[in-house]
Structures are given as structure tokens and as C-alpha cells.
Amino acid sequence: MKTYQSKIEITLKKSVLDPQGTQLQHALSNMGYESVADVRVGKFLEVTLSAANEAEAQTKLNEMCDKLLANPVIEEYKVELIESGAAANVS
Amino acid sequence: MKTYQSKIEITLKKSVLDPQGTQLQHALSNMGYESVADVRVGKFLEVTLSAANEAEAQTKLNEMCDKLLANPVIEEYKVELIESGAAANVS
Amino acid sequence: MSAKPKFAVLVFPGSNCDHDCEYALSEVFDIPVKMVWHKETSLGDVDGVLIPGGFSYGDYLRTGAVARFSPIMEAVQEAAVKGKMVWGICNGFQILLESGLLPGAMLRNDSLKFVCKHVNLRTENNQTPFTSELKKGEVLNIPVAHGEGNYFLEEDKLKELNSNNQVVFRYCDDNGETRAASNPNGSVENIAGICNKEGNVLGMMPHPERACDVLLGSADGRKMFESILKTSLEKVCN
Amino acid sequence: MAVAEELVQITPELLKEHGLTQEEYDKIKGFLKRDPTITELGIYSVMWSEHCSYKNSRPLLKLFPTSGDRLLVKAGEENAGVIDIGEGWAISFKVESHNHPSAIEPFQGAATGVGGILRDIFTMGARPLALMDSLRFGDMNKKQVKGLLTGVVSGIAHYGNCIGIPTVGGELFFDESYDANPLVNVFCLGIVPHERVMRGAAGGVGNPVFYVGATTGRDGIHGATFASEDLTEESEKKRPNVQIGDPFLEKLLMEACLELYETDALIGIQDMGAAGLTCSTCETAARGGAGIEIDVDLVPRRETGMTPYEVMLSESQERMLFICKQGREEEVIAIFKKWDLEVAQIGFVTDDKMVRVKDKGEIVAEVPALSLTDDAPLYHREDKEPENLKELQSFDFNTLKEPVDVAASFKQVLSSLNIASKRWVYQQYDHMVRTNTVLLPGSDASVVYLKEPKKYVAMSMDGNSRYSLLNPERGGKISVAESGRNVVCSGATPLAVTDNLNFGNPYRPEVFWQMKQAVIGMAEACRVFDTPVVGGNVSLYNENPSGPVDPTPVIGMVGLIENKDFITSSWFQNEGDVVIALGENKEELGGSEYIKEVFNKKVGNAPEIDLAFEKQIQDFTLDVIHNNWVESAHDCADGGLAITLAESCFHPKTKWGVSIELPAAQTRTDALLFGESQSRIVLSASPEKAEKILALAKEKGVPAQKIGTVTQENFEIKVDSKEVITEKTENLFQLWNKSLEEKIK
Ligand SMILES: Nc1ncnc2c1ncn2[C@@H]1O[C@H](COP(=O)(O)OP(=O)(O)O)[C@@H](O)[C@H]1O
Ligand SMILES: [Mg+2]
């Protein structure tokens, strides 16, 4: 088993309104950052897990996203895998 | 002016407790994903802005993070810039 | 023979309206209640199940997201299929959405703030076991208390929801008009509560259990409990 | 003894970092009869910090009356006092401050404050039923102040809402003296059957000591010392890792503890708040007259490489320490397991009155328990009246001309942030969960139903820093009088109080003088009203770069309502009801909201307060309420008579009008309308009952006057038959209702 680190970006689908993003954009604009055209707010997860290989890690992470971490009605996700150097090859 | 898209990862500092992450790890483990060793939950922002060049865009984004988007007392951030192909060179 | 229905009230770690629901059912309406811990796998011999409000599992990540994986939720699915009454209030509604028993999802309130106040609801569907004692269009004054009650459903599905008469309550003003100003959370088409096609699964953000005594500001929630009693009575008589 | 831990060189710098003086260090050596280890130094430094030892305030706290017939547990004996309310039931309540943490990280600072006060209450065996918050912020024209307010309010909402305890009331006040140092005081009240009152004491040699709850990390190390220093840029740098609250975990902890109390397996229990494991072990040992031995190696942790020093000083949240009967361990563990909580035995009770800390079996600290608590240093600080005070007090109000347009001033005061509706705040709090909140926020006091003994409790938090600045003794008296008046207006008989003393650096003689005077005033008022102090909290070193915050004694008053018919709100109820004013108008503009808002001055003397007269007014009000003669009762306070009347018109469902006729003023008109004379209450009653009220008042010698009637929609005040204010109530309501929200936008 190896240890993998992963980053998961969870974003609201384009068709879903994002009041938090809208509010941030307003706030930035009030602060003088009028050049900001759009802000969208999502979630960022860092998950550390062990798996036999990269493929397995990726599969598991996708599963977790489908089942729990993201809600397909409103969200999309992207999983990026980083094999953690130091901790690799822990049994 | 060009239009830039950026991705901002905002994460809790390592020394700061992440109750949300801890609970998610428990939940995943209860669902059978015992191989998950750690979960940290942060925010993911997509900011679209116009700037004269990459350097300016980057500077502005860092400023916005320092002032508003991230909470320096407990969070860290990372800005990644993507020059948006299609929308480039809008005045 | 007693026509009283029996109800299960689920208790998740983090549920906090469980006692309020128990109190309303058993103390106010004398309906036998069984508190069911989320780790159990059976609801027992009951006619309905109430999933109470609160912050199950801290509502971390998304409201209701973790709770729906609790062992008891399979029994809830079964009860729904069997046509028993399944009633989700506030966090209970969110759990029903996450578990797919009702369509759609919850977003954060458009104010980005938790909101606790009395709101008005217009009854859209009085054909459910929970609303049979209400008149269509009847306005109820019932409190909401939530941070994520901004109901969302994609447009085509929303059409379907409407044409199936699945919208049960909408936020409205004193006169029953569904205005933007009377929407406490930004939910699509002012939706406050919906049911499944069969009408036996109801999810709603407002808290009728908090409106069973004028002393607490309103007794408009009583009619929902009275509907449940009536429904069971009819079942027994038939 | 063999102290295993490496002896660290103790330098003056190290002492300073620990907030200890050379004199205190010598005292430590005296207790130990040797040099302390670094862990011991840490233990003394937190236990002897102001926050835990009250070393500068204890002599003053002794002035408070602390006994009464109803007290089951007195102030200072335990985490919170316990008061009998009859039928075998008792309530426990207390206030706690989280000022410094909230200044640094408003959301988490306020959230963990709520977590802390809840633990104080359920540690007593009580189920928490209600929260209140008393908040003070700076000038809302400053951006950072808005950020502090929004952060603090959402932090309180986050914690209270999630754990499912309603936040039913509180107070919110703005003044520039709080710019960088907001005050965040939170109050909790819980209910407990007599036989289930728990103690925070260790006992029974060999009984196991358990740790339960969140894992221990490096967060908040030195939090208690940090709270006991001025906030400066320097302290910014050494601030502890911010503690993050986990209300979900606390909910589990609370439910598990309440379940544990149903067994008789428990000996003692104590939360880990300020100074964490150190404080909980030392205090339980000291209270029980016992000793405790623990091994830090057994403490569940979430960070690696923590030293014993760090484990002992960590202020990680949501943790408890308890001692159970030997042989009952499994039963106890099973309860916590059910709630998915981590529980570990970390030690046992001894009989040598020592707190002994081991690390993998080797002793790293061994100190007499009492030397950390009862024998902590005690200082009598120098006190001196501020030099400019006499001058402030004798301010000549003739230099401030009465405004020509009184109605405009009225609207200005009505929409000032201190008077305007606090709806923006309390709507973010779930104030109805548990279905007991009978009188929702917005009225004078909040009223909560106790389902079990079928009684009602009323509660209110009050403090007036402007009065306390101008005359701290009166300010102290008024804080008690006003909270009492609020509770009385809701129909309740006052029972007892908890207090929070928020002051600046006690090493400033002027600050210490303010605190002393305030305490003298509060203590006297508590005696007169027969409301003992059942607990409280002291928060010192509340300072801005420009100086200390205004002195802010805060009172949380609790009263009992035996019968539901007595519950009274501050809102008018029926058209045609007669409006009666109790008490006397004097020409008192000092420290008023009007003078601050319209002239931007904090000058003059605080209003006079005659405690015996106040008591007479309160008793009379209770009598007429209990006779069922009263439709509404509202205490006349901030903003004066005109504001009080307006507020009574703003019923949540119906906006009433009122038609008021005041006789030719003996005073300036602005003093008549906006002066803040004490001991006044505005009642409304049906015409017949109003006659009874007036007759009884005459008989008892209580000043009472019929001043007008409740009408439909116009707010009208005439003085000497001349119209001074005529407005649509609805318009006034909109001004008052939206002011705060618009300011925050
Ligand atoms: N202002 C005060 N008035 C009366 N009692 C007080 C006051 N401040 C603290 N106490 C009492 O002193 C005891 C110890 O203080 P406490 O607040 O429990 O410490 P901690 O901040 O660690 O919780 C408590 O019983 C508390 O009620
Ligand atoms: Mg305490």
C-alpha cells in the first residue's frame, strides 16, 4: 500500500446561483477591485489515503465524491492525485 | 487589459483544528473507507478579473486574499493563474 | 379500537429538535412516539417516521449529507416505499433530499445568514396525509430556523414538480401572495415544502412543532398534526 | 523528589513571558522548596494568571452578597451557582467573557466563548436551556468594527444554533472605547433536579480520573495568560494558536454527560476551559481536599511531539475531566462510546493533596494543589479617582442648546444604533429551539418555560458603561437595578444575579478605582434587591491603543414566574388602554443616549439612583402584574420616556399608536423626553384596571401618573398641550427596525 495525497475541487454547477460568490464580488468591488468580473465559491478538500496504486486511489476518491463529498444535483468535482513522496511504500 | 481566470485554494493552517475534516474522515471510515487517513476541508475560489498583465493579476489576487478572501489568522492560500484563452485581449 | 397512529422520531448525533417533535407528538397530541437511534436498523411497528431538525453530524460539508448514510435510513426508504408517512422537518428535509427520497438540493440562504423568525406559508397541496385538515391556499404562520434552506431544483425538474402537484408550501406574505420579500432564504419559486409523487413523503423547512401553542407565538402548526390523526382515523375506518 | 524533566534555566525573560513577577517566583520556590521545572512554571503561570486566580479582583468580589435561602451551591464553590426554584428543581446560570479571543478572531473567539459557558453549566449536572449574549463594539463607521460585529454574531450563532440551545436575548452597545477591544460576554442557564447537582471535586483514593472529548493539540497554549494582558501589537505576535470550536462534538459531550449523570457512578466532573488540563486537575483536587496523579502520556492528542508542558497548558476545546467510582469504569466508558467520544483514563485520585504529573511514568511536576488555588497571590491594587471626573460630572448642560426641532432629535435617537432594533442580531440566533421561549427577544426580558416544574424563568443582561464611566458606583447600582426592572416588567420575581466585570488594566489606579466603585455599587444593589451573586467572571486588561475601555460591569439577572398569567411583555396590547408612568422625571441628561447621539458628548453625572425607591417601584409593578391589572410593562431606560413609549408601540404583530399628554415641563423639554432618570416604568392597562392601579399607587405612596392612551396608528406626544412629536408609528418603526441592518451593509 502506498499513501496518496489528493486535492479535490468541488464547485457549484454553472446553472446554480452562487450567492456567496456574488457577495464577495460586491465586497471586492467596494474595496476598489472593480476589475473582478466574477467570483465563484466552492470547496477544497485534501484527502490522504492509502491504496495499492494510483488507479485504485483514483477510483476510490471518485467513489467517495459520488457518494458523499459532492452532491451531483448542484455540484461538480475534480480529483487530483499527488503521490506523497516521503510516505510512499508504507505497508 | 486581459481577462484572467484564477483558482484560489484556501486551506486551514496545519496547526489549526479542522473539526469538519475530522468528522468527514470518521464518516468515510464508517462507510467503509478506512484507508482514508486524513481529510482537511478548505475553500476553493474561482475569480475572473481583468489586468494589464499576469504580474498585475497575481499581485491583485494576492492582495484580495490578504485583505478579504482568506483569514490570515487561521488560513493560508495559494493562487493559480490561468490566462483565459478565449476572452483574452478584451480592452 | 384506537385510531392513533404510532410515530418514530429519529435521533442522529446532532439532532436538536428531536425532543421538540417528541413533545408535540406525544404531549400535545397524545400520539405514541418511539425515539429511534440512528444506528438501529428497524423503525419497528409504526405508521410514520419524523426526521427532526438540528445539525446531524454537525451539518459539516453539506446539511444532511452524512446522516443519510446512517443505518436507520434504509428502514426509512422502505417505509417510504410501503406508503408510510415520512416527514422531514428542517434538517430532516435536508436529509430526505440527500437520500434521494425527495428531488432537489439545499443551498445556503441567499442572505448567507442563519435566519430564525416567523414566516407565512401558503398551502399549495392539501391532498397529503400531513395537510388534509388545511384548505388549499390557507396561510399558516410558522417559524423557520435554518442557514441552508435555499431550495434548488433544475428548471425541467421544477416543471415536473409543479405539474405533479408536489409543492406543498410556499413562503408568502400576510395575504397569501408569494413575493420575493416574503422568501426568507432565496428558495426557487418560494418553495418551503415538497412531497413525493405519492404524497406520503413530506419535507419542509419551517417548524410546525414550534407552532403548537399560542403561548409560543403561534398555534398554526397544530393542523398538520391534526391531519396526521385524521389520516390514521380514516385508514382505520376504511 | 525526583523530577525527571530537564531543568530549564529560569531567567527573568522566561518569567516575564509567563507573566510572573520575581516575587511570585520566589513564592513558588517557597511552596516547592526547590526550583520549579518548566512544566511547573507553566502550571503556576496559568493558575496564577488573573483569569484563573482573580488575584487582583478577589478582594473586591468578597464584597458581593453570596448567600440566600434559595442557594444550593454558592458563588465560588463550583463552576456555577445553583438556585432552588421549588418542586425539587433548581437552575444554574453564569456569565463568561471571551473578549480577547474575539478581538483576534471574532468568529471562533465568540463561538468558543459559547462552548465554554455551556460546559460550565452542564458540568453542574444541569441541562442548558437558554443562552444570552452581552456585546459591545466600537464605532461602526470603522470597517474593522463592522467585521468584528459580523464575525462575533455569526460565531455565537454557529455554536448556539448547532448545539441546539436557544439564544433568547442579550444586549448590544456601541461606543468608540471598544474599537479594538470588543466585549463578548455570554450567559447560559440550565435546569437540574436537586439530587442531580454535580460537583467539580475529586475524592476517594484510587478512583480513576478520566479524560473525555476532543483530542489535545497545541491550540490556545497560554490562553489564560494572554487574556490577562493588554492587547498590543507585541501580544499579537505571541498570541496562542486560535482555538476552533466544534459545537457538534460538544453536543455529543453534553448529551453523554447528561446520560452519565443518570447513573450514580460519578464522583466529580470539571470542564477544561482556561488553562485546560492544569486547571481541571488542580481545581478538582483542591475542592475535594485530595490529590490527583495523571500521566500526560495517556492524554489523547492530535499533534505529535507535544511536551508535558504543552499538554498541560493546551486549551483545546470540548474536553472534560471526570472522576468516577472505582469498579464502574466499563459502564461509564460504554456511555461515551455510544456517543462516539474518545475517553481515556489518565490517572487516579490520591490522598496527598498534590497534583502530580508524570510523563511515561516519570514525574515532571509535583505541586501542592492548594498552592495553585486558595494560596494563589492576592493583590490589593492602588486605586485613584480619575482626575477629570469631577469636571466631567459637573458639566453645565446649559451650554447645550435645546434643539428647535425636537421631533427630529427624537428620530435621530430612535434610529441610533444603541436604541434601534437588534433584530439583525437575534434573527441569526435560533431563539425558539426546545420550544420553551415564551417571550422572544425584543421585549424587556426573555421568558423561558420550564416544562418540568411547569414554571417560567425571565432573564435579562444589562450594563451601562457610560454611566459607569461618569460615576462607576451609580453605574454598578444601575446595572443591577435595570436588569431587575427588566425582569420585573416581564412579571418575574428577581431571584439572583451573575456578573461580568469588564475593565481595563488593574495596574492603572484609575481603572482599579472604577472597578472598586462599580463593585461597591453592585454589591449594595444586590443586597437591597435581595438578589445574591451566584457567580460571574472578571475580564481585565481590556485596552485599546488609546486607553482602557469604558468600565463595563454587566449583570445577568434571573427571575421566576410561577403562573403563566403573570407573563407580561413591553408591548401595548389594546386600543383604548390607559398609559401610566411610574416614578419621577428629573432633569437628568448626564450620560444619556440623547446627549451622545445629538451632541456627541459623554458628559455629566450618571442619573441618581435611590435603591429603596427603586425597590418600591419594582415591588409595586410586580403587585399590579400579579393582580392581573397590567397589559404591558416597559422599563424606561436608554433614550428616556419618548423612546420607551415608541418601543411599546412596536408590537411584533401590530403597530400601535399612542396619544400622550405631559404637563408643562418642570425641566427642559429634551430632559423630559430623553432624560434617563432611573426607577421609571411605563404600564398600560384597561381604563378600569388603570383606576385600580392609580388608587393603589396613591395608597402606597408610589408616584404614578396617567399620561395617555393607546391608539391605532399615530404616535403623538403633547407637552403642556403643545404637539412636540406627531408621526405615523409605522414610519417610526421602519426607522428603528432597519437602522442597524443598513449600517452594516
Ligand atoms: N465577578 C464575579 N462575581 C462573583 N463570582 C465570581 C466572579 N468572577 C468569578 N466568580 C466566581 O469565581 C469562580 C471561579 O471562576 P471561573 O469563572 O469558574 O473560572 P473560569 O474562568 O476558569 O471558568 C466561579 O465560581 C465564579 O462564579
Ligand atoms: Mg469555570
mmCIF file of C-alpha atoms in Angstrom, chain C residues 11-20 23 37-39 54-60 113-118 141 143-145 207 209-211 213 215-218, chain D residues 127 150 157-158 161-164 245-248 251-252 255 337-340 424 426-438 440 449 451 456 564 567 653:
data_model
loop_
_atom_site.group_PDB
_atom_site.id
_atom_site.type_symbol
_atom_site.label_atom_id
_atom_site.label_comp_id
_atom_site.label_asym_id
_atom_site.label_seq_id
_atom_site.Cartn_x
_atom_site.Cartn_y
_atom_site.Cartn_z
ATOM 1 C CA VAL C 11 -32.238 10.729 16.620
ATOM 2 C CA PHE C 12 -28.964 11.408 14.877
ATOM 3 C CA PRO C 13 -25.883 12.683 16.609
ATOM 4 C CA GLY C 14 -26.514 16.409 16.399
ATOM 5 C CA SER C 15 -30.303 16.270 16.127
ATOM 6 C CA ASN C 16 -31.663 19.015 18.326
ATOM 7 C CA CYS C 17 -35.360 19.265 17.545
ATOM 8 C CA ASP C 18 -35.919 15.616 18.413
ATOM 9 C CA HIS C 19 -37.307 16.432 21.863
ATOM 10 C CA ASP C 20 -39.469 19.211 20.452
ATOM 11 C CA TYR C 23 -43.134 16.753 22.845
ATOM 12 C CA TRP C 37 -31.331 5.951 17.459
ATOM 13 C CA HIS C 38 -29.682 6.313 14.065
ATOM 14 C CA LYS C 39 -27.625 3.151 14.482
ATOM 15 C CA GLY C 54 -30.912 20.006 14.052
ATOM 16 C CA PHE C 55 -27.385 19.679 12.837
ATOM 17 C CA SER C 56 -26.945 15.976 12.214
ATOM 18 C CA TYR C 57 -23.215 15.250 12.208
ATOM 19 C CA GLY C 58 -22.672 18.955 12.676
ATOM 20 C CA ASP C 59 -24.019 19.526 9.162
ATOM 21 C CA TYR C 60 -20.394 19.525 8.179
ATOM 22 C CA LYS C 113 -27.015 34.099 7.290
ATOM 23 C CA PHE C 114 -28.921 31.815 9.563
ATOM 24 C CA VAL C 115 -32.481 33.059 9.875
ATOM 25 C CA CYS C 116 -34.892 32.465 12.736
ATOM 26 C CA LYS C 117 -38.302 34.111 12.549
ATOM 27 C CA HIS C 118 -41.981 33.514 11.945
ATOM 28 C CA ASN C 141 -47.726 31.407 10.425
ATOM 29 C CA PRO C 143 -41.231 29.768 12.362
ATOM 30 C CA VAL C 144 -38.191 28.919 10.289
ATOM 31 C CA ALA C 145 -34.704 28.484 11.730
ATOM 32 C CA HIS C 207 -41.052 24.033 12.096
ATOM 33 C CA GLU C 209 -43.687 21.596 16.091
ATOM 34 C CA ARG C 210 -42.726 25.083 17.267
ATOM 35 C CA ALA C 211 -46.184 26.395 16.473
ATOM 36 C CA ASP C 213 -49.181 26.674 21.395
ATOM 37 C CA LEU C 215 -48.034 30.953 24.164
ATOM 38 C CA LEU C 216 -45.073 30.326 21.847
ATOM 39 C CA GLY C 217 -46.380 32.815 19.301
ATOM 40 C CA SER C 218 -48.497 30.625 17.021
ATOM 41 C CA ARG D 127 -29.239 20.695 31.038
ATOM 42 C CA THR D 150 -20.471 40.322 11.957
ATOM 43 C CA ALA D 157 -24.991 31.779 16.028
ATOM 44 C CA HIS D 158 -22.808 28.982 14.702
ATOM 45 C CA ASN D 161 -27.643 27.070 16.795
ATOM 46 C CA CYS D 162 -25.694 23.931 16.084
ATOM 47 C CA ILE D 163 -25.774 22.644 19.629
ATOM 48 C CA GLY D 164 -29.469 23.486 19.798
ATOM 49 C CA GLY D 245 -14.857 25.330 18.349
ATOM 50 C CA ASP D 246 -16.642 22.150 17.391
ATOM 51 C CA PRO D 247 -20.255 22.558 18.523
ATOM 52 C CA PHE D 248 -21.159 19.152 17.148
ATOM 53 C CA LYS D 251 -23.388 18.422 21.651
ATOM 54 C CA LEU D 252 -22.274 14.797 21.885
ATOM 55 C CA GLU D 255 -25.682 14.513 25.852
ATOM 56 C CA LYS D 337 -18.651 5.055 23.268
ATOM 57 C CA LYS D 338 -22.308 5.241 22.335
ATOM 58 C CA TRP D 339 -21.799 8.905 21.532
ATOM 59 C CA ASP D 340 -18.615 8.156 19.557
ATOM 60 C CA TRP D 424 -30.350 41.847 12.737
ATOM 61 C CA TYR D 426 -31.179 37.886 17.146
ATOM 62 C CA GLN D 427 -32.653 36.675 13.895
ATOM 63 C CA GLN D 428 -29.345 34.962 13.289
ATOM 64 C CA TYR D 429 -29.789 33.061 16.525
ATOM 65 C CA ASP D 430 -32.163 30.180 16.831
ATOM 66 C CA HIS D 431 -34.125 31.588 19.738
ATOM 67 C CA MET D 432 -37.002 29.104 19.626
ATOM 68 C CA VAL D 433 -35.406 25.655 19.593
ATOM 69 C CA ARG D 434 -36.560 23.459 22.519
ATOM 70 C CA THR D 435 -39.984 25.110 22.205
ATOM 71 C CA ASN D 436 -39.811 26.936 25.512
ATOM 72 C CA THR D 437 -39.244 30.540 24.503
ATOM 73 C CA VAL D 438 -42.389 32.337 25.550
ATOM 74 C CA LEU D 440 -38.968 36.181 22.301
ATOM 75 C CA TYR D 449 -40.804 27.874 30.028
ATOM 76 C CA LYS D 451 -41.512 22.081 31.074
ATOM 77 C CA TYR D 456 -41.184 30.213 33.843
ATOM 78 C CA LYS D 564 -48.403 31.879 33.113
ATOM 79 C CA ILE D 567 -46.107 36.861 31.843
ATOM 80 C CA LYS D 653 -47.666 41.904 15.044
#
